[in-house]
mmCIF file of N, CA and C in Angstrom:
data_model
loop_
_atom_site.group_PDB
_atom_site.id
_atom_site.type_symbol
_atom_site.label_atom_id
_atom_site.label_comp_id
_atom_site.label_asym_id
_atom_site.label_seq_id
_atom_site.Cartn_x
_atom_site.Cartn_y
_atom_site.Cartn_z
ATOM 1 N N LEU A 8 112.264 96.714 91.280
ATOM 2 C CA LEU A 8 111.868 95.328 91.202
ATOM 3 C C LEU A 8 112.296 94.668 89.899
ATOM 4 N N SER A 9 112.256 95.418 88.813
ATOM 5 C CA SER A 9 112.531 94.792 87.524
ATOM 6 C C SER A 9 113.914 95.118 86.970
ATOM 7 N N ASN A 10 114.577 96.141 87.493
ATOM 8 C CA ASN A 10 115.863 96.620 86.966
ATOM 9 C C ASN A 10 115.785 97.009 85.497
ATOM 10 N N SER A 11 114.613 97.337 85.022
ATOM 11 C CA SER A 11 114.426 97.760 83.642
ATOM 12 C C SER A 11 113.605 99.045 83.634
ATOM 13 N N LEU A 12 114.164 100.075 83.009
ATOM 14 C CA LEU A 12 113.449 101.349 82.935
ATOM 15 C C LEU A 12 112.167 101.207 82.122
ATOM 16 N N THR A 13 112.226 100.462 81.036
ATOM 17 C CA THR A 13 111.063 100.325 80.156
ATOM 18 C C THR A 13 109.911 99.612 80.857
ATOM 19 N N ILE A 14 110.201 98.499 81.487
ATOM 20 C CA ILE A 14 109.135 97.740 82.150
ATOM 21 C C ILE A 14 108.569 98.525 83.332
ATOM 22 N N THR A 15 109.449 99.162 84.093
ATOM 23 C CA THR A 15 108.979 99.965 85.224
ATOM 24 C C THR A 15 108.136 101.136 84.752
ATOM 25 N N ALA A 16 108.558 101.798 83.669
ATOM 26 C CA ALA A 16 107.797 102.938 83.149
ATOM 27 C C ALA A 16 106.435 102.495 82.645
ATOM 28 N N ILE A 17 106.396 101.406 81.905
ATOM 29 C CA ILE A 17 105.119 100.966 81.324
ATOM 30 C C ILE A 17 104.159 100.495 82.414
ATOM 31 N N PHE A 18 104.627 99.569 83.253
ATOM 32 C CA PHE A 18 103.714 99.012 84.254
ATOM 33 C C PHE A 18 103.488 99.955 85.432
ATOM 34 N N GLY A 19 104.531 100.634 85.876
ATOM 35 C CA GLY A 19 104.374 101.557 86.998
ATOM 36 C C GLY A 19 103.571 102.788 86.632
ATOM 37 N N GLY A 20 103.873 103.375 85.477
ATOM 38 C CA GLY A 20 103.117 104.548 85.038
ATOM 39 C C GLY A 20 101.668 104.223 84.754
ATOM 40 N N ALA A 21 101.440 103.078 84.094
ATOM 41 C CA ALA A 21 100.063 102.676 83.800
ATOM 42 C C ALA A 21 99.311 102.335 85.080
ATOM 43 N N ALA A 22 99.978 101.664 86.016
ATOM 44 C CA ALA A 22 99.310 101.326 87.277
ATOM 45 C C ALA A 22 98.969 102.587 88.067
ATOM 46 N N PHE A 23 99.885 103.558 88.084
ATOM 47 C CA PHE A 23 99.601 104.809 88.788
ATOM 48 C C PHE A 23 98.396 105.508 88.170
ATOM 49 N N ALA A 24 98.380 105.604 86.847
ATOM 50 C CA ALA A 24 97.284 106.314 86.184
ATOM 51 C C ALA A 24 95.964 105.568 86.324
ATOM 52 N N LEU A 25 95.989 104.263 86.132
ATOM 53 C CA LEU A 25 94.739 103.510 86.172
ATOM 54 C C LEU A 25 94.204 103.352 87.594
ATOM 55 N N LEU A 26 95.078 103.433 88.603
ATOM 56 C CA LEU A 26 94.603 103.383 89.986
ATOM 57 C C LEU A 26 94.255 104.767 90.524
ATOM 58 N N PHE A 27 94.920 105.800 90.012
ATOM 59 C CA PHE A 27 94.644 107.158 90.461
ATOM 60 C C PHE A 27 93.370 107.703 89.822
ATOM 61 N N TYR A 28 93.066 107.278 88.605
ATOM 62 C CA TYR A 28 91.909 107.806 87.876
ATOM 63 C C TYR A 28 90.587 107.555 88.607
ATOM 64 N N PRO A 29 90.334 106.353 89.147
ATOM 65 C CA PRO A 29 89.059 106.156 89.857
ATOM 66 C C PRO A 29 88.915 106.982 91.133
ATOM 67 N N SER A 30 89.993 107.541 91.642
ATOM 68 C CA SER A 30 89.863 108.368 92.843
ATOM 69 C C SER A 30 89.110 109.666 92.559
ATOM 70 N N ASN A 31 88.977 110.047 91.302
ATOM 71 C CA ASN A 31 88.204 111.237 90.941
ATOM 72 C C ASN A 31 86.704 110.958 90.876
ATOM 73 N N TRP A 32 86.313 109.703 90.827
ATOM 74 C CA TRP A 32 84.906 109.377 90.662
ATOM 75 C C TRP A 32 84.019 109.870 91.794
ATOM 76 N N PRO A 33 84.426 109.829 93.072
ATOM 77 C CA PRO A 33 83.541 110.395 94.100
ATOM 78 C C PRO A 33 83.308 111.890 93.927
ATOM 79 N N ILE A 34 84.286 112.601 93.366
ATOM 80 C CA ILE A 34 84.124 114.032 93.143
ATOM 81 C C ILE A 34 83.210 114.275 91.946
ATOM 82 N N ILE A 35 83.446 113.542 90.861
ATOM 83 C CA ILE A 35 82.661 113.731 89.641
ATOM 84 C C ILE A 35 81.272 113.122 89.792
ATOM 85 N N GLY A 36 81.146 112.104 90.648
ATOM 86 C CA GLY A 36 79.861 111.433 90.824
ATOM 87 C C GLY A 36 78.764 112.348 91.336
ATOM 88 N N LEU A 37 79.135 113.414 92.027
ATOM 89 C CA LEU A 37 78.126 114.344 92.533
ATOM 90 C C LEU A 37 77.395 115.062 91.408
ATOM 91 N N PHE A 38 78.004 115.141 90.233
ATOM 92 C CA PHE A 38 77.365 115.813 89.110
ATOM 93 C C PHE A 38 76.419 114.896 88.343
ATOM 94 N N HIS A 39 76.306 113.654 88.760
ATOM 95 C CA HIS A 39 75.387 112.728 88.106
ATOM 96 C C HIS A 39 74.144 112.471 88.948
ATOM 97 N N VAL A 40 73.856 113.383 89.852
ATOM 98 C CA VAL A 40 72.648 113.309 90.663
ATOM 99 C C VAL A 40 71.480 113.790 89.806
ATOM 100 N N PRO A 41 70.373 113.057 89.760
ATOM 101 C CA PRO A 41 69.247 113.495 88.934
ATOM 102 C C PRO A 41 68.514 114.685 89.553
ATOM 103 N N VAL A 42 68.144 115.622 88.692
ATOM 104 C CA VAL A 42 67.345 116.771 89.099
ATOM 105 C C VAL A 42 66.183 116.902 88.122
ATOM 106 N N GLU A 43 65.131 117.547 88.589
ATOM 107 C CA GLU A 43 63.990 117.778 87.711
ATOM 108 C C GLU A 43 64.115 119.176 87.126
ATOM 109 N N TYR A 44 64.134 119.252 85.825
ATOM 110 C CA TYR A 44 64.315 120.525 85.129
ATOM 111 C C TYR A 44 63.298 120.579 84.000
ATOM 112 N N GLY A 45 62.490 121.608 83.996
ATOM 113 C CA GLY A 45 61.412 121.656 83.016
ATOM 114 C C GLY A 45 60.403 120.577 83.358
ATOM 115 N N ASN A 46 60.097 119.759 82.389
ATOM 116 C CA ASN A 46 59.207 118.626 82.630
ATOM 117 C C ASN A 46 59.949 117.309 82.503
ATOM 118 N N GLY A 47 61.262 117.344 82.630
ATOM 119 C CA GLY A 47 62.049 116.126 82.480
ATOM 120 C C GLY A 47 63.031 115.956 83.617
ATOM 121 N N GLN A 48 63.727 114.870 83.538
ATOM 122 C CA GLN A 48 64.719 114.570 84.557
ATOM 123 C C GLN A 48 66.095 114.542 83.896
ATOM 124 N N LEU A 49 67.015 115.331 84.436
ATOM 125 C CA LEU A 49 68.369 115.447 83.914
ATOM 126 C C LEU A 49 69.356 115.217 85.043
ATOM 127 N N THR A 50 70.600 115.004 84.664
ATOM 128 C CA THR A 50 71.653 115.036 85.669
ATOM 129 C C THR A 50 72.177 116.467 85.751
ATOM 130 N N ILE A 51 72.892 116.764 86.828
ATOM 131 C CA ILE A 51 73.455 118.110 86.976
ATOM 132 C C ILE A 51 74.484 118.373 85.882
ATOM 133 N N ALA A 52 75.216 117.332 85.464
ATOM 134 C CA ALA A 52 76.199 117.496 84.389
ATOM 135 C C ALA A 52 75.518 117.872 83.077
ATOM 136 N N ASP A 53 74.379 117.243 82.777
ATOM 137 C CA ASP A 53 73.650 117.612 81.567
ATOM 138 C C ASP A 53 73.084 119.020 81.674
ATOM 139 N N LEU A 54 72.658 119.395 82.861
ATOM 140 C CA LEU A 54 72.148 120.747 83.068
ATOM 141 C C LEU A 54 73.248 121.775 82.862
ATOM 142 N N PHE A 55 74.475 121.484 83.312
ATOM 143 C CA PHE A 55 75.612 122.363 83.025
ATOM 144 C C PHE A 55 75.846 122.452 81.527
ATOM 145 N N GLY A 56 75.626 121.362 80.811
ATOM 146 C CA GLY A 56 75.798 121.377 79.363
ATOM 147 C C GLY A 56 74.803 122.291 78.683
ATOM 148 N N PHE A 57 73.598 122.390 79.236
ATOM 149 C CA PHE A 57 72.617 123.311 78.678
ATOM 150 C C PHE A 57 72.952 124.757 79.007
ATOM 151 N N GLU A 58 73.420 125.007 80.211
ATOM 152 C CA GLU A 58 73.614 126.374 80.678
ATOM 153 C C GLU A 58 74.930 126.999 80.233
ATOM 154 N N TYR A 59 75.958 126.197 80.024
ATOM 155 C CA TYR A 59 77.274 126.736 79.675
ATOM 156 C C TYR A 59 77.336 126.988 78.179
ATOM 157 N N ILE A 60 77.370 128.240 77.784
ATOM 158 C CA ILE A 60 77.375 128.606 76.367
ATOM 159 C C ILE A 60 78.819 128.694 75.905
ATOM 160 N N ARG A 61 79.161 127.881 74.940
ATOM 161 C CA ARG A 61 80.533 127.825 74.436
ATOM 162 C C ARG A 61 80.657 128.769 73.240
ATOM 163 N N THR A 62 80.781 130.038 73.512
ATOM 164 C CA THR A 62 80.794 131.013 72.420
ATOM 165 C C THR A 62 82.113 131.043 71.680
ATOM 166 N N GLY A 63 83.153 130.459 72.230
ATOM 167 C CA GLY A 63 84.444 130.450 71.546
ATOM 168 C C GLY A 63 84.500 129.457 70.409
ATOM 169 N N MET A 64 83.546 128.555 70.345
ATOM 170 C CA MET A 64 83.538 127.539 69.296
ATOM 171 C C MET A 64 82.499 127.911 68.256
ATOM 172 N N PRO A 65 82.819 127.748 66.983
ATOM 173 C CA PRO A 65 81.859 128.139 65.945
ATOM 174 C C PRO A 65 80.600 127.289 65.934
ATOM 175 N N GLU A 66 80.681 126.080 66.411
ATOM 176 C CA GLU A 66 79.502 125.222 66.371
ATOM 177 C C GLU A 66 78.788 125.156 67.714
ATOM 178 N N TYR A 67 78.853 126.227 68.509
ATOM 179 C CA TYR A 67 78.285 126.172 69.857
ATOM 180 C C TYR A 67 76.770 126.019 69.837
ATOM 181 N N LEU A 68 76.095 126.511 68.819
ATOM 182 C CA LEU A 68 74.641 126.338 68.756
ATOM 183 C C LEU A 68 74.263 124.876 68.598
ATOM 184 N N ARG A 69 75.022 124.149 67.794
ATOM 185 C CA ARG A 69 74.725 122.732 67.592
ATOM 186 C C ARG A 69 74.973 121.949 68.877
ATOM 187 N N ILE A 70 76.034 122.299 69.610
ATOM 188 C CA ILE A 70 76.351 121.579 70.842
ATOM 189 C C ILE A 70 75.290 121.845 71.906
ATOM 190 N N ILE A 71 74.847 123.087 72.031
ATOM 191 C CA ILE A 71 73.833 123.407 73.033
ATOM 192 C C ILE A 71 72.497 122.787 72.648
ATOM 193 N N GLU A 72 72.211 122.745 71.351
ATOM 194 C CA GLU A 72 70.969 122.132 70.916
ATOM 195 C C GLU A 72 70.957 120.644 71.255
ATOM 196 N N ARG A 73 72.116 120.004 71.147
ATOM 197 C CA ARG A 73 72.211 118.593 71.504
ATOM 198 C C ARG A 73 72.107 118.423 73.014
ATOM 199 N N GLY A 74 72.766 119.308 73.750
ATOM 200 C CA GLY A 74 72.586 119.391 75.185
ATOM 201 C C GLY A 74 73.125 118.238 76.005
ATOM 202 N N THR A 75 74.273 117.697 75.657
ATOM 203 C CA THR A 75 74.835 116.617 76.454
ATOM 204 C C THR A 75 76.342 116.769 76.542
ATOM 205 N N LEU A 76 76.906 116.283 77.625
ATOM 206 C CA LEU A 76 78.350 116.307 77.804
ATOM 207 C C LEU A 76 78.976 114.966 77.462
ATOM 208 N N ARG A 77 78.196 114.032 77.004
ATOM 209 C CA ARG A 77 78.708 112.698 76.689
ATOM 210 C C ARG A 77 79.125 112.625 75.222
ATOM 211 N N THR A 78 80.165 113.346 74.877
ATOM 212 C CA THR A 78 80.597 113.436 73.487
ATOM 213 C C THR A 78 81.084 112.101 72.958
ATOM 214 N N TYR A 79 81.861 111.393 73.752
ATOM 215 C CA TYR A 79 82.429 110.131 73.300
ATOM 216 C C TYR A 79 81.568 108.932 73.653
ATOM 217 N N GLY A 80 80.405 109.169 74.209
ATOM 218 C CA GLY A 80 79.528 108.067 74.568
ATOM 219 C C GLY A 80 80.116 107.215 75.669
ATOM 220 N N GLN A 81 80.093 105.926 75.484
ATOM 221 C CA GLN A 81 80.579 105.013 76.517
ATOM 222 C C GLN A 81 82.091 104.866 76.512
ATOM 223 N N TYR A 82 82.777 105.463 75.545
ATOM 224 C CA TYR A 82 84.223 105.288 75.425
ATOM 225 C C TYR A 82 85.021 106.369 76.141
ATOM 226 N N ALA A 83 84.383 107.338 76.757
ATOM 227 C CA ALA A 83 85.109 108.460 77.365
ATOM 228 C C ALA A 83 85.950 108.027 78.558
ATOM 229 N N THR A 84 85.429 107.197 79.420
ATOM 230 C CA THR A 84 86.162 106.804 80.626
ATOM 231 C C THR A 84 87.389 105.953 80.320
ATOM 232 N N PRO A 85 87.256 104.855 79.544
ATOM 233 C CA PRO A 85 88.479 104.090 79.261
ATOM 234 C C PRO A 85 89.469 104.854 78.395
ATOM 235 N N LEU A 86 88.988 105.691 77.491
ATOM 236 C CA LEU A 86 89.889 106.464 76.636
ATOM 237 C C LEU A 86 90.714 107.442 77.463
ATOM 238 N N SER A 87 90.085 108.166 78.360
ATOM 239 C CA SER A 87 90.836 109.115 79.180
ATOM 240 C C SER A 87 91.736 108.403 80.188
ATOM 241 N N ALA A 88 91.332 107.243 80.674
ATOM 242 C CA ALA A 88 92.182 106.497 81.607
ATOM 243 C C ALA A 88 93.443 106.001 80.914
ATOM 244 N N PHE A 89 93.322 105.491 79.705
ATOM 245 C CA PHE A 89 94.508 104.988 79.008
ATOM 246 C C PHE A 89 95.366 106.117 78.452
ATOM 247 N N CYS A 90 94.771 107.258 78.142
ATOM 248 C CA CYS A 90 95.591 108.424 77.767
ATOM 249 C C CYS A 90 96.411 108.898 78.963
ATOM 250 N N SER A 91 95.822 108.903 80.147
ATOM 251 C CA SER A 91 96.593 109.289 81.325
ATOM 252 C C SER A 91 97.657 108.250 81.646
ATOM 253 N N ALA A 92 97.398 106.971 81.359
ATOM 254 C CA ALA A 92 98.423 105.940 81.562
ATOM 255 C C ALA A 92 99.598 106.160 80.626
ATOM 256 N N LEU A 93 99.320 106.525 79.385
ATOM 257 C CA LEU A 93 100.400 106.799 78.435
ATOM 258 C C LEU A 93 101.210 108.014 78.876
ATOM 259 N N LEU A 94 100.535 109.064 79.309
ATOM 260 C CA LEU A 94 101.251 110.254 79.764
ATOM 261 C C LEU A 94 102.063 109.988 81.029
ATOM 262 N N CYS A 95 101.544 109.188 81.946
ATOM 263 C CA CYS A 95 102.315 108.848 83.148
ATOM 264 C C CYS A 95 103.550 108.038 82.792
ATOM 265 N N THR A 96 103.436 107.154 81.809
ATOM 266 C CA THR A 96 104.594 106.380 81.367
ATOM 267 C C THR A 96 105.653 107.288 80.772
ATOM 268 N N LEU A 97 105.242 108.217 79.926
ATOM 269 C CA LEU A 97 106.197 109.135 79.301
ATOM 270 C C LEU A 97 106.811 110.092 80.319
ATOM 271 N N MET A 98 106.005 110.588 81.249
ATOM 272 C CA MET A 98 106.532 111.513 82.249
ATOM 273 C C MET A 98 107.488 110.814 83.221
ATOM 274 N N TYR A 99 107.228 109.557 83.546
ATOM 275 C CA TYR A 99 108.153 108.816 84.406
ATOM 276 C C TYR A 99 109.517 108.709 83.730
ATOM 277 N N THR A 100 109.519 108.356 82.449
ATOM 278 C CA THR A 100 110.783 108.221 81.720
ATOM 279 C C THR A 100 111.492 109.560 81.608
ATOM 280 N N LEU A 101 110.755 110.615 81.291
ATOM 281 C CA LEU A 101 111.355 111.941 81.162
ATOM 282 C C LEU A 101 112.006 112.380 82.469
ATOM 283 N N TRP A 102 111.299 112.273 83.579
ATOM 284 C CA TRP A 102 111.844 112.730 84.855
ATOM 285 C C TRP A 102 112.922 111.799 85.383
ATOM 286 N N TRP A 103 112.904 110.535 84.980
ATOM 287 C CA TRP A 103 113.998 109.643 85.348
ATOM 288 C C TRP A 103 115.291 110.109 84.686
ATOM 289 N N TYR A 104 115.208 110.475 83.405
ATOM 290 C CA TYR A 104 116.398 110.966 82.709
ATOM 291 C C TYR A 104 116.846 112.329 83.240
ATOM 292 N N ILE A 105 115.916 113.188 83.603
ATOM 293 C CA ILE A 105 116.289 114.481 84.196
ATOM 294 C C ILE A 105 116.978 114.257 85.539
ATOM 295 N N GLY A 106 116.464 113.346 86.353
ATOM 296 C CA GLY A 106 117.108 113.022 87.620
ATOM 297 C C GLY A 106 118.475 112.402 87.426
ATOM 298 N N LYS A 107 118.611 111.566 86.419
ATOM 299 C CA LYS A 107 119.914 110.958 86.119
ATOM 300 C C LYS A 107 120.915 112.023 85.690
ATOM 301 N N TRP A 108 120.467 112.993 84.921
ATOM 302 C CA TRP A 108 121.353 114.059 84.448
ATOM 303 C C TRP A 108 121.839 114.918 85.615
ATOM 304 N N PHE A 109 120.940 115.241 86.550
ATOM 305 C CA PHE A 109 121.332 116.044 87.707
ATOM 306 C C PHE A 109 122.174 115.252 88.706
ATOM 307 N N ALA A 110 121.986 113.950 88.767
ATOM 308 C CA ALA A 110 122.715 113.140 89.743
ATOM 309 C C ALA A 110 124.092 112.707 89.251
ATOM 310 N N THR A 111 124.393 112.918 87.986
ATOM 311 C CA THR A 111 125.691 112.520 87.449
ATOM 312 C C THR A 111 126.770 113.474 87.953
ATOM 313 N N VAL A 112 127.812 112.918 88.509
ATOM 314 C CA VAL A 112 128.919 113.719 89.027
ATOM 315 C C VAL A 112 129.921 113.900 87.898
ATOM 316 N N ARG A 113 130.122 115.155 87.473
ATOM 317 C CA ARG A 113 131.001 115.428 86.338
ATOM 318 C C ARG A 113 132.353 115.993 86.764
ATOM 319 N N TYR A 114 132.406 116.635 87.901
ATOM 320 C CA TYR A 114 133.631 117.342 88.280
ATOM 321 C C TYR A 114 134.631 116.448 89.008
ATOM 322 N N LEU A 115 134.290 115.225 89.337
ATOM 323 C CA LEU A 115 135.229 114.336 90.012
ATOM 324 C C LEU A 115 136.009 113.451 89.043
ATOM 325 N N ASN A 116 135.766 113.577 87.758
ATOM 326 C CA ASN A 116 136.451 112.728 86.795
ATOM 327 C C ASN A 116 137.939 113.050 86.700
ATOM 328 N N LYS A 117 138.371 114.238 87.078
ATOM 329 C CA LYS A 117 139.772 114.637 86.953
ATOM 330 C C LYS A 117 140.624 114.152 88.122
ATOM 331 N N ILE A 118 140.036 113.690 89.171
ATOM 332 C CA ILE A 118 140.808 113.267 90.346
ATOM 333 C C ILE A 118 141.381 111.880 90.141
#
């Protein structure tokens, strides 16, 4: 549509990532169902945060004591969506050049 690799990569890659990202929400949404645990109400995702012991990290006691998976607060969703948009833009450009390299006919130049 645009005859420009840059514009197609930026808008097409970002559109793919930003439209594909919400398709994961029905899968992830199941982990935000409230459950009663102890004498409080938690989501299943928070309960996984309590139960999953991250022993590979030196500060795992502090993370479990805090007991939440919302590390970035309200910025996690837009941050991960725009990071995936950037990666889709870069991967589109990379694979476009790889396809161009394979599609170039080199052995017919001598004819």
